[in-house]
mmCIF file of C-alpha atoms in Angstrom:
data_model
loop_
_atom_site.group_PDB
_atom_site.id
_atom_site.type_symbol
_atom_site.label_atom_id
_atom_site.label_comp_id
_atom_site.label_asym_id
_atom_site.label_seq_id
_atom_site.Cartn_x
_atom_site.Cartn_y
_atom_site.Cartn_z
ATOM 1 C CA MET A 489 -84.688 31.578 -15.014
ATOM 2 C CA ASP A 490 -83.332 34.665 -13.241
ATOM 3 C CA THR A 491 -81.276 32.389 -10.978
ATOM 4 C CA ILE A 492 -79.655 30.682 -13.965
ATOM 5 C CA ILE A 493 -78.794 33.997 -15.608
ATOM 6 C CA HIS A 494 -77.379 35.298 -12.321
ATOM 7 C CA ARG A 495 -75.288 32.144 -11.826
ATOM 8 C CA LEU A 496 -73.800 32.519 -15.326
ATOM 9 C CA ASP A 497 -72.571 36.005 -14.327
ATOM 10 C CA PHE A 498 -73.581 37.663 -17.616
ATOM 11 C CA GLY A 499 -73.299 41.065 -15.961
ATOM 12 C CA ALA A 500 -69.597 40.751 -15.152
ATOM 13 C CA THR A 501 -67.393 43.673 -16.137
ATOM 14 C CA GLY A 502 -65.204 42.815 -19.127
ATOM 15 C CA LEU A 503 -66.988 39.536 -19.878
ATOM 16 C CA TRP A 504 -66.607 40.231 -23.592
ATOM 17 C CA PHE A 505 -62.835 39.635 -23.365
ATOM 18 C CA PRO A 506 -62.756 35.988 -22.185
ATOM 19 C CA ILE A 507 -65.650 35.114 -24.493
ATOM 20 C CA THR A 508 -63.911 36.656 -27.515
ATOM 21 C CA VAL A 509 -60.497 35.133 -26.770
ATOM 22 C CA SER A 510 -61.998 31.704 -26.010
ATOM 23 C CA LEU A 511 -63.949 31.627 -29.251
ATOM 24 C CA LEU A 512 -61.043 32.892 -31.374
ATOM 25 C CA LEU A 513 -58.576 30.387 -29.938
ATOM 26 C CA ALA A 514 -61.026 27.477 -30.183
ATOM 27 C CA VAL A 515 -61.748 28.260 -33.846
ATOM 28 C CA CYS A 516 -58.027 28.621 -34.622
ATOM 29 C CA MET A 517 -57.310 25.328 -32.869
ATOM 30 C CA LEU A 518 -59.968 23.489 -34.865
ATOM 31 C CA ILE A 519 -59.325 24.926 -38.334
ATOM 32 C CA GLN A 520 -55.537 25.052 -38.383
ATOM 33 C CA PRO A 521 -53.881 22.352 -40.499
ATOM 34 C CA LYS A 522 -52.709 19.519 -38.267
ATOM 35 C CA ARG A 523 -48.926 19.534 -38.816
ATOM 36 C CA CYS A 524 -47.343 18.132 -35.676
ATOM 37 C CA LEU A 525 -50.441 16.757 -33.908
ATOM 38 C CA SER A 526 -52.941 14.093 -34.827
ATOM 39 C CA TRP A 527 -56.616 14.399 -33.900
ATOM 40 C CA VAL A 528 -56.090 11.816 -31.131
ATOM 41 C CA GLU A 529 -53.212 13.845 -29.673
ATOM 42 C CA LEU A 530 -55.355 16.985 -29.933
ATOM 43 C CA TYR A 531 -58.216 15.282 -28.122
ATOM 44 C CA ILE A 532 -55.990 13.948 -25.319
ATOM 45 C CA THR A 533 -54.184 17.276 -24.930
ATOM 46 C CA PHE A 534 -57.473 19.162 -24.699
ATOM 47 C CA GLY A 535 -58.613 16.907 -21.842
ATOM 48 C CA VAL A 536 -55.334 16.887 -19.940
ATOM 49 C CA VAL A 537 -54.695 20.628 -20.225
ATOM 50 C CA GLY A 538 -58.338 21.391 -19.467
ATOM 51 C CA LEU A 539 -58.140 19.331 -16.271
ATOM 52 C CA ALA A 540 -54.848 20.994 -15.291
ATOM 53 C CA ALA A 541 -56.386 24.431 -15.891
ATOM 54 C CA TRP A 542 -59.363 23.650 -13.666
ATOM 55 C CA LEU A 543 -57.067 22.310 -10.941
ATOM 56 C CA SER A 544 -54.983 25.486 -11.143
ATOM 57 C CA ASP A 545 -58.227 27.459 -10.911
ATOM 58 C CA VAL A 546 -58.974 25.733 -7.638
ATOM 59 C CA LEU A 547 -55.454 26.379 -6.349
ATOM 60 C CA VAL A 548 -54.922 29.978 -7.518
ATOM 61 C CA MET A 549 -58.445 31.305 -7.102
ATOM 62 C CA ARG A 550 -59.954 29.299 -4.301
ATOM 63 C CA VAL A 551 -57.090 28.144 -2.066
ATOM 64 C CA LEU A 552 -54.455 30.878 -2.499
ATOM 65 C CA ASP A 553 -56.980 33.606 -3.457
ATOM 66 C CA TRP A 554 -54.517 35.404 -5.773
ATOM 67 C CA ILE A 555 -57.081 36.449 -8.423
ATOM 68 C CA ASP A 556 -60.818 36.718 -9.018
ATOM 69 C CA LEU A 557 -62.584 36.358 -12.349
ATOM 70 C CA GLY A 558 -65.930 38.098 -12.652
ATOM 71 C CA ASP A 559 -67.970 37.730 -9.472
ATOM 72 C CA ALA A 560 -65.693 36.105 -6.894
ATOM 73 C CA LYS A 561 -68.579 34.221 -5.282
ATOM 74 C CA ILE A 562 -69.785 32.323 -8.358
ATOM 75 C CA THR A 563 -68.310 30.490 -11.339
ATOM 76 C CA GLY A 564 -69.755 32.300 -14.335
ATOM 77 C CA ILE A 565 -69.679 31.625 -18.056
ATOM 78 C CA GLY A 566 -66.515 33.704 -18.537
ATOM 79 C CA GLU A 567 -64.614 31.654 -16.004
ATOM 80 C CA VAL A 568 -65.862 28.391 -17.516
ATOM 81 C CA LEU A 569 -64.763 29.476 -20.993
ATOM 82 C CA SER A 570 -61.463 30.910 -19.719
ATOM 83 C CA TYR A 571 -60.391 27.736 -17.977
ATOM 84 C CA THR A 572 -61.812 25.317 -20.511
ATOM 85 C CA PHE A 573 -60.833 26.776 -23.875
ATOM 86 C CA ILE A 574 -58.001 29.294 -23.494
ATOM 87 C CA PRO A 575 -55.275 27.072 -21.949
ATOM 88 C CA ALA A 576 -56.206 23.968 -23.951
ATOM 89 C CA SER A 577 -56.397 25.859 -27.244
ATOM 90 C CA LEU A 578 -53.075 27.593 -26.626
ATOM 91 C CA ALA A 579 -51.426 24.270 -25.732
ATOM 92 C CA ILE A 580 -52.747 22.607 -28.886
ATOM 93 C CA LEU A 581 -51.730 25.541 -31.086
ATOM 94 C CA TYR A 582 -48.258 25.487 -29.522
ATOM 95 C CA LEU A 583 -47.776 21.737 -29.951
ATOM 96 C CA ASN A 584 -49.105 21.769 -33.494
ATOM 97 C CA LEU A 585 -46.855 24.648 -34.593
ATOM 98 C CA THR A 586 -43.664 23.765 -32.738
ATOM 99 C CA THR A 587 -40.937 21.638 -34.213
ATOM 100 C CA HIS A 588 -37.878 20.668 -32.194
ATOM 101 C CA GLU A 589 -35.857 23.487 -33.795
ATOM 102 C CA LYS A 590 -38.426 26.162 -32.901
ATOM 103 C CA ARG A 591 -39.083 25.117 -29.303
ATOM 104 C CA TRP A 592 -37.403 28.037 -27.537
ATOM 105 C CA ARG A 593 -38.694 30.649 -29.955
ATOM 106 C CA ASN A 594 -42.273 29.386 -29.796
ATOM 107 C CA SER A 595 -42.082 28.910 -26.033
ATOM 108 C CA ILE A 596 -41.184 32.568 -25.601
ATOM 109 C CA LEU A 597 -43.796 33.645 -28.159
ATOM 110 C CA PHE A 598 -46.592 31.653 -26.472
ATOM 111 C CA THR A 599 -45.459 32.813 -23.024
ATOM 112 C CA LEU A 600 -45.838 36.415 -24.223
ATOM 113 C CA LEU A 601 -49.214 35.616 -25.790
ATOM 114 C CA SER A 602 -50.439 33.986 -22.569
ATOM 115 C CA PHE A 603 -49.254 36.927 -20.496
ATOM 116 C CA LEU A 604 -50.937 39.362 -22.922
ATOM 117 C CA ILE A 605 -54.198 37.447 -22.554
ATOM 118 C CA GLN A 606 -53.816 37.611 -18.775
ATOM 119 C CA ALA A 607 -53.122 41.365 -18.999
ATOM 120 C CA GLY A 608 -56.143 41.782 -21.290
ATOM 121 C CA MET A 609 -58.340 40.013 -18.750
ATOM 122 C CA GLU A 610 -57.146 42.456 -16.103
ATOM 123 C CA TYR A 611 -57.335 45.532 -18.354
ATOM 124 C CA SER A 612 -60.888 44.682 -19.440
ATOM 125 C CA GLY A 613 -61.890 44.512 -15.784
ATOM 126 C CA TYR A 614 -62.798 40.829 -15.839
ATOM 127 C CA MET A 615 -59.806 39.700 -13.753
ATOM 128 C CA LYS A 616 -58.981 41.290 -10.431
ATOM 129 C CA VAL A 617 -55.475 40.647 -9.079
ATOM 130 C CA ILE A 618 -55.559 40.214 -5.320
ATOM 131 C CA SER A 619 -51.927 39.224 -4.838
ATOM 132 C CA PRO A 620 -49.334 40.888 -7.092
ATOM 133 C CA ILE A 621 -47.185 37.753 -6.841
ATOM 134 C CA ILE A 622 -49.252 36.349 -9.731
ATOM 135 C CA LEU A 623 -47.663 38.946 -12.029
ATOM 136 C CA TYR A 624 -44.211 37.486 -11.314
ATOM 137 C CA VAL A 625 -45.111 33.817 -11.085
ATOM 138 C CA SER A 626 -47.326 33.447 -14.148
ATOM 139 C CA PRO A 627 -44.754 34.260 -16.893
ATOM 140 C CA ILE A 628 -42.298 31.807 -15.341
ATOM 141 C CA PHE A 629 -45.049 29.204 -15.088
ATOM 142 C CA TYR A 630 -46.080 29.761 -18.725
ATOM 143 C CA LEU A 631 -42.498 29.370 -19.947
ATOM 144 C CA ILE A 632 -41.998 26.139 -17.981
ATOM 145 C CA VAL A 633 -45.269 24.726 -19.312
ATOM 146 C CA TYR A 634 -44.545 25.576 -22.948
ATOM 147 C CA ARG A 635 -40.852 24.724 -23.011
ATOM 148 C CA PHE A 636 -40.787 21.602 -20.844
ATOM 149 C CA ILE A 637 -44.141 20.214 -19.711
ATOM 150 C CA LEU A 638 -46.048 20.232 -23.016
ATOM 151 C CA PRO A 639 -43.234 18.518 -24.998
ATOM 152 C CA ILE A 640 -42.997 15.836 -22.283
ATOM 153 C CA HIS A 641 -46.782 15.466 -22.383
ATOM 154 C CA LEU A 642 -46.624 14.891 -26.150
ATOM 155 C CA GLN A 643 -43.810 12.343 -25.784
ATOM 156 C CA ILE A 644 -45.874 10.403 -23.250
ATOM 157 C CA ILE A 645 -48.905 10.336 -25.564
ATOM 158 C CA ARG A 646 -46.800 9.145 -28.495
ATOM 159 C CA LYS A 647 -45.198 6.353 -26.484
ATOM 160 C CA GLN A 648 -48.629 5.046 -25.485
ATOM 161 C CA HIS A 649 -49.977 4.507 -28.991
#
């Protein structure tokens, strides 16, 4: 039992932050009225964005070694929640709230929100930045994802069914 608790990294500094943000975003995603997304589109988006987040985890944390979440040697509960729920919930909230007319405004708003979450992870002590390049690359990446990639993703889903 001690091994399981150790592997979940419950003692990580700042663990409260990713748990709180993950739960808040997941609840918001589930209870918000579905305006621009159907449940099928929500389900597909959750899977696709979740997979993309885990692949970026492998690239940014394991291959490039730009950041560490919690204990760098293990994948704890905070990291699992951070990469499973935060990006997917934000993507679904963005797609559900964004009409064609509000794309730029919401893209900038969600880019700022994503960067604030990233800053909160660092401020709480849960995320350790190893390479400062992440501070310059991530806002650009967020804006590209929200403004271009997610709308294309939604168009692809809608063409398929």
